[in-house]
Structure formats: structure tokens, C-alpha cells
Amino acid sequence: QVQCATMAAAAEQPGTTSDGQKRQPHIVFVHLDLGIGGAEQLVVNLASASLGPSTAGYSFNSPSSTTSNASSLLDARVSIYTTHCSPTHCFDIVKPPDGVLSSSVQIRGAALPVNVPLFLLFGPRVGTALCSTVRMVYLTYCAAKECRDADVFVVDVLPTGLPMLVCWWMARSALFYCHFPDKLLTRDTVNGVAVEQEQQL
């Protein structure tokens, strides 16, 4: 509810078209890997709550008046940028061809590596956090370049693309969400304490 209200406030005055009609706000979500998980659930929930009657296949049945009001206020056009979205491992709402948000999903940077071998061609794979950072920067670049009319960018988990959005592309609004701890960023730790150390305590 808080996230919906925040997005509604950010996109409250999207401006008008050349013929004087109120312009439909455009909300862009940037998420590294659109699979099935808590962060992905948040993204699809916010994206679906941002839709409205002008979206094909739209239906909204929620007991929450706050979320309903935010959805009615926005009636937004939604884009979801991700590097990976498997049709066999994603939420139904983004699953092609029948998912309401399936046409909103834009996959960019799928060829970028998730990690790299320690010895170039063999050995353990390392550099997951570094590769995630590079992928997120590229994904944010694509989203900003292709959605210059966006009213709000919602960036999830990794903040590395935010300076580019704000300083280079001059985004109207940018919201960042991160849940902690994140396995990519705090591997083998819980709340900043090494797992082995915590077990000893």
C-alpha cells in the first residue's frame, strides 16, 4: 500500500498531450531477474496495481481501498525491464501469451554473464556480484534510453543504475527498493554477521 501510494504521488501530474488530453502516466520497473520470489512478487504486484481500465485484460479485485484508490488514480502504462524471464519460471501475470503484463516485459542484456569461471575456461564460477552490477547498469541504461517519457522508474535490489538515471537521463522520479539481506550481496551472512560466527554464538 505504501509503495502504491508513493508511485501515485510521483506520477500524479503526468502532463497533457498535444491535444490537451491528460497523458497516461508511464511507470518503468527495472528488475534484474524476473523469476518467482518475494522481490519479483512485489514488482508484479506494484505493476498490476498501477494498471487501469485502459489496459487490455485488466481486472482489479482487491479488498484494500488504499491500493484500489492508487490504481484508479494511476491507470498507468507499465514497462518491466529485466535480463531474464523464463516462461516456465515466472508469475502467471507476466507469462506469455495470456498474462496481463506479458506484453509489458522487455528483456535486455540476456547474453551478459551471471558469473565467470575463475580460470577463464574452467574452475569455480566467481564474480556474481560484479556481473550483477554490470547487468543492472546495462539494464537501467536500456530502460532509460527506450522510455524517455517515463514518469517514474522503480529500481529493485541493486542501486547501481540510479546515478545514471538521475544525473545523466534526468529521470522525473526514481524509486529504489531493496530487501536485506540479499543473497547476491551478503553471501554466507545473516544481517552482516558471518553464518559460521553466528552459529558459534
CSV table of C-alpha atoms in Angstrom, one decimal:
chain,number,residue,atom,x,y,z
A,1,GLN,CA,0.0,0.0,0.0
A,2,VAL,CA,2.8,2.4,0.8
A,3,GLN,CA,4.6,1.7,-2.4
A,4,CYS,CA,1.4,2.2,-4.4
A,5,ALA,CA,0.7,5.5,-2.7
A,6,THR,CA,4.3,6.6,-3.3
A,7,MET,CA,4.1,5.8,-7.0
A,8,ALA,CA,0.8,7.5,-7.2
A,9,ALA,CA,2.2,10.7,-5.8
A,10,ALA,CA,5.2,10.5,-8.1
A,11,ALA,CA,3.0,10.1,-11.2
A,12,GLU,CA,0.2,12.4,-10.0
A,13,GLN,CA,0.8,15.1,-12.6
A,14,PRO,CA,2.0,13.3,-15.8
A,15,GLY,CA,1.1,16.3,-18.0
A,16,THR,CA,-1.0,16.6,-21.1
A,17,THR,CA,-0.9,15.5,-24.7
A,18,SER,CA,-0.7,17.9,-27.7
A,19,ASP,CA,-4.5,18.0,-27.9
A,20,GLY,CA,-4.9,18.9,-24.3
A,21,GLN,CA,-5.9,15.5,-23.0
A,22,LYS,CA,-4.4,14.1,-19.8
A,23,ARG,CA,-1.5,11.9,-20.6
A,24,GLN,CA,-1.4,8.4,-19.3
A,25,PRO,CA,1.5,8.1,-16.8
A,26,HIS,CA,4.3,5.7,-17.7
A,27,ILE,CA,5.9,3.6,-14.9
A,28,VAL,CA,9.0,1.6,-15.7
A,29,PHE,CA,10.2,-1.2,-13.4
A,30,VAL,CA,13.8,-2.4,-13.5
A,31,HIS,CA,14.4,-5.8,-12.1
A,32,LEU,CA,17.4,-8.0,-12.8
A,33,ASP,CA,15.8,-11.5,-13.0
A,34,LEU,CA,12.1,-11.8,-13.1
A,35,GLY,CA,11.6,-15.3,-11.7
A,36,ILE,CA,9.5,-16.4,-8.7
A,37,GLY,CA,10.3,-14.9,-5.4
A,38,GLY,CA,9.5,-12.2,-2.9
A,39,ALA,CA,11.1,-9.3,-4.8
A,40,GLU,CA,9.5,-10.5,-8.0
A,41,GLN,CA,6.1,-10.7,-6.3
A,42,LEU,CA,6.5,-7.1,-5.1
A,43,VAL,CA,7.4,-6.0,-8.7
A,44,VAL,CA,4.4,-7.7,-10.3
A,45,ASN,CA,2.0,-6.6,-7.5
A,46,LEU,CA,3.1,-2.9,-7.9
A,47,ALA,CA,2.9,-3.2,-11.7
A,48,SER,CA,-0.5,-4.8,-11.7
A,49,ALA,CA,-1.8,-2.2,-9.1
A,50,SER,CA,-0.6,0.5,-11.5
A,51,LEU,CA,-2.8,-0.6,-14.3
A,52,GLY,CA,-6.3,0.6,-15.0
A,53,PRO,CA,-9.3,0.1,-17.3
A,54,SER,CA,-7.4,1.3,-20.4
A,55,THR,CA,-5.2,-1.9,-20.1
A,56,ALA,CA,-6.4,-4.9,-22.2
A,57,GLY,CA,-7.5,-7.7,-19.9
A,58,TYR,CA,-7.4,-5.5,-16.8
A,59,SER,CA,-9.3,-6.6,-13.8
A,60,PHE,CA,-8.9,-5.4,-10.2
A,61,ASN,CA,-10.4,-7.2,-7.3
A,62,SER,CA,-8.8,-6.1,-4.0
A,63,PRO,CA,-10.3,-5.5,-0.6
A,64,SER,CA,-7.8,-2.8,0.0
A,65,SER,CA,-9.3,0.6,-0.6
A,66,THR,CA,-5.9,2.3,-0.4
A,67,THR,CA,-4.5,0.1,-3.2
A,68,SER,CA,-7.7,0.4,-5.2
A,69,ASN,CA,-7.6,4.2,-5.0
A,70,ALA,CA,-4.0,4.3,-6.1
A,71,SER,CA,-4.8,2.0,-9.0
A,72,SER,CA,-7.7,4.2,-10.1
A,73,LEU,CA,-5.6,7.3,-9.8
A,74,LEU,CA,-2.7,5.9,-11.9
A,75,ASP,CA,-4.3,3.9,-14.8
A,76,ALA,CA,-0.7,3.8,-16.0
A,77,ARG,CA,1.2,2.3,-18.9
A,78,VAL,CA,3.7,-0.2,-17.4
A,79,SER,CA,7.0,-1.4,-18.7
A,80,ILE,CA,9.1,-4.1,-16.9
A,81,TYR,CA,12.8,-4.3,-17.9
A,82,THR,CA,14.7,-7.5,-16.9
A,83,THR,CA,17.6,-9.5,-18.2
A,84,HIS,CA,15.8,-12.8,-17.8
A,85,CYS,CA,12.2,-14.0,-17.6
A,86,SER,CA,11.6,-17.7,-18.2
A,87,PRO,CA,8.0,-18.6,-19.3
A,88,THR,CA,8.3,-21.8,-17.2
A,89,HIS,CA,9.5,-20.0,-14.1
A,90,CYS,CA,7.6,-16.8,-13.6
A,91,PHE,CA,4.3,-15.5,-12.3
A,92,ASP,CA,1.2,-16.1,-14.4
A,93,ILE,CA,0.6,-12.4,-14.8
A,94,VAL,CA,3.8,-11.9,-16.8
A,95,LYS,CA,3.7,-15.3,-18.6
A,96,PRO,CA,3.1,-15.1,-22.3
A,97,PRO,CA,0.9,-15.1,-24.1
A,98,ASP,CA,-2.1,-14.6,-21.8
A,99,GLY,CA,-0.5,-12.7,-18.8
A,100,VAL,CA,-1.9,-9.2,-18.5
A,101,LEU,CA,1.6,-7.9,-18.1
A,102,SER,CA,3.3,-10.2,-20.6
A,103,SER,CA,3.5,-7.6,-23.3
A,104,SER,CA,5.0,-5.1,-20.8
A,105,VAL,CA,8.1,-7.3,-20.1
A,106,GLN,CA,11.1,-6.2,-22.0
A,107,ILE,CA,14.2,-8.4,-21.9
A,108,ARG,CA,17.5,-6.7,-22.4
A,109,GLY,CA,21.1,-8.0,-21.8
A,110,ALA,CA,20.2,-11.7,-21.7
A,111,ALA,CA,23.6,-12.5,-23.2
A,112,LEU,CA,25.5,-10.9,-20.3
A,113,PRO,CA,27.1,-13.5,-18.0
A,114,VAL,CA,25.7,-14.1,-14.5
A,115,ASN,CA,29.2,-15.1,-13.3
A,116,VAL,CA,32.5,-16.0,-14.9
A,117,PRO,CA,34.9,-19.0,-14.5
A,118,LEU,CA,37.8,-18.4,-12.2
A,119,PHE,CA,40.3,-19.7,-14.8
A,120,LEU,CA,38.6,-18.3,-17.9
A,121,LEU,CA,37.5,-21.6,-19.4
A,122,PHE,CA,37.2,-23.8,-16.3
A,123,GLY,CA,37.2,-23.8,-12.5
A,124,PRO,CA,34.7,-22.4,-10.0
A,125,ARG,CA,32.5,-19.6,-11.2
A,126,VAL,CA,33.0,-16.3,-9.4
A,127,GLY,CA,32.1,-12.6,-9.7
A,128,THR,CA,28.4,-12.9,-9.3
A,129,ALA,CA,28.0,-9.6,-7.5
A,130,LEU,CA,30.2,-7.8,-10.1
A,131,CYS,CA,28.3,-9.3,-13.0
A,132,SER,CA,25.0,-8.4,-11.4
A,133,THR,CA,26.3,-4.8,-11.1
A,134,VAL,CA,27.2,-4.7,-14.8
A,135,ARG,CA,24.0,-6.3,-15.9
A,136,MET,CA,22.0,-3.8,-13.8
A,137,VAL,CA,23.8,-0.8,-15.2
A,138,TYR,CA,23.2,-2.0,-18.7
A,139,LEU,CA,19.5,-2.8,-18.0
A,140,THR,CA,18.9,0.6,-16.5
A,141,TYR,CA,20.6,2.2,-19.5
A,142,CYS,CA,18.3,0.4,-21.9
A,143,ALA,CA,15.2,1.3,-19.8
A,144,ALA,CA,16.2,5.0,-19.7
A,145,LYS,CA,17.1,5.2,-23.3
A,146,GLU,CA,13.9,3.4,-24.6
A,147,CYS,CA,11.5,5.1,-22.1
A,148,ARG,CA,12.4,8.7,-22.2
A,149,ASP,CA,8.8,9.6,-21.5
A,150,ALA,CA,8.7,7.6,-18.2
A,151,ASP,CA,7.2,9.4,-15.2
A,152,VAL,CA,8.6,7.0,-12.6
A,153,PHE,CA,11.4,4.5,-12.6
A,154,VAL,CA,11.1,1.8,-9.9
A,155,VAL,CA,14.6,0.2,-9.4
A,156,ASP,CA,14.7,-3.0,-7.4
A,157,VAL,CA,17.5,-4.6,-5.3
A,158,LEU,CA,20.7,-3.0,-6.9
A,159,PRO,CA,21.1,0.8,-6.9
A,160,THR,CA,24.0,0.9,-9.3
A,161,GLY,CA,21.8,2.4,-12.1
A,162,LEU,CA,20.3,5.2,-10.0
A,163,PRO,CA,23.1,7.8,-10.6
A,164,MET,CA,22.8,7.3,-14.3
A,165,LEU,CA,19.0,7.7,-14.2
A,166,VAL,CA,19.1,10.9,-12.1
A,167,CYS,CA,22.2,12.6,-13.3
A,168,TRP,CA,22.5,11.5,-16.9
A,169,TRP,CA,19.0,10.8,-18.1
A,170,MET,CA,17.4,13.3,-15.7
A,171,ALA,CA,14.6,11.0,-14.7
A,172,ARG,CA,11.5,12.7,-13.4
A,173,SER,CA,11.2,10.3,-10.5
A,174,ALA,CA,13.2,7.3,-9.3
A,175,LEU,CA,12.2,5.0,-6.5
A,176,PHE,CA,14.5,2.4,-5.1
A,177,TYR,CA,13.6,-0.7,-3.1
A,178,CYS,CA,16.0,-3.3,-1.5
A,179,HIS,CA,15.3,-6.1,0.9
A,180,PHE,CA,18.2,-7.1,3.2
A,181,PRO,CA,19.9,-9.4,3.4
A,182,ASP,CA,20.2,-10.2,-0.3
A,183,LYS,CA,22.0,-13.4,-1.2
A,184,LEU,CA,23.9,-11.9,-4.1
A,185,LEU,CA,25.3,-9.1,-1.9
A,186,THR,CA,25.7,-10.8,1.5
A,187,ARG,CA,26.5,-14.4,0.7
A,188,ASP,CA,27.1,-16.5,3.8
A,189,THR,CA,26.0,-13.8,6.1
A,190,VAL,CA,22.9,-13.0,8.1
A,191,ASN,CA,22.3,-9.4,9.0
A,192,GLY,CA,26.0,-8.7,8.3
A,193,VAL,CA,27.3,-11.4,10.6
A,194,ALA,CA,29.1,-14.5,9.1
A,195,VAL,CA,26.9,-17.6,9.3
A,196,GLU,CA,29.6,-19.7,10.9
A,197,GLN,CA,30.3,-17.0,13.5
A,198,GLU,CA,26.5,-16.7,14.3
A,199,GLN,CA,26.2,-20.5,14.7
A,200,GLN,CA,29.1,-20.4,17.2
A,201,LEU,CA,27.4,-17.7,19.2
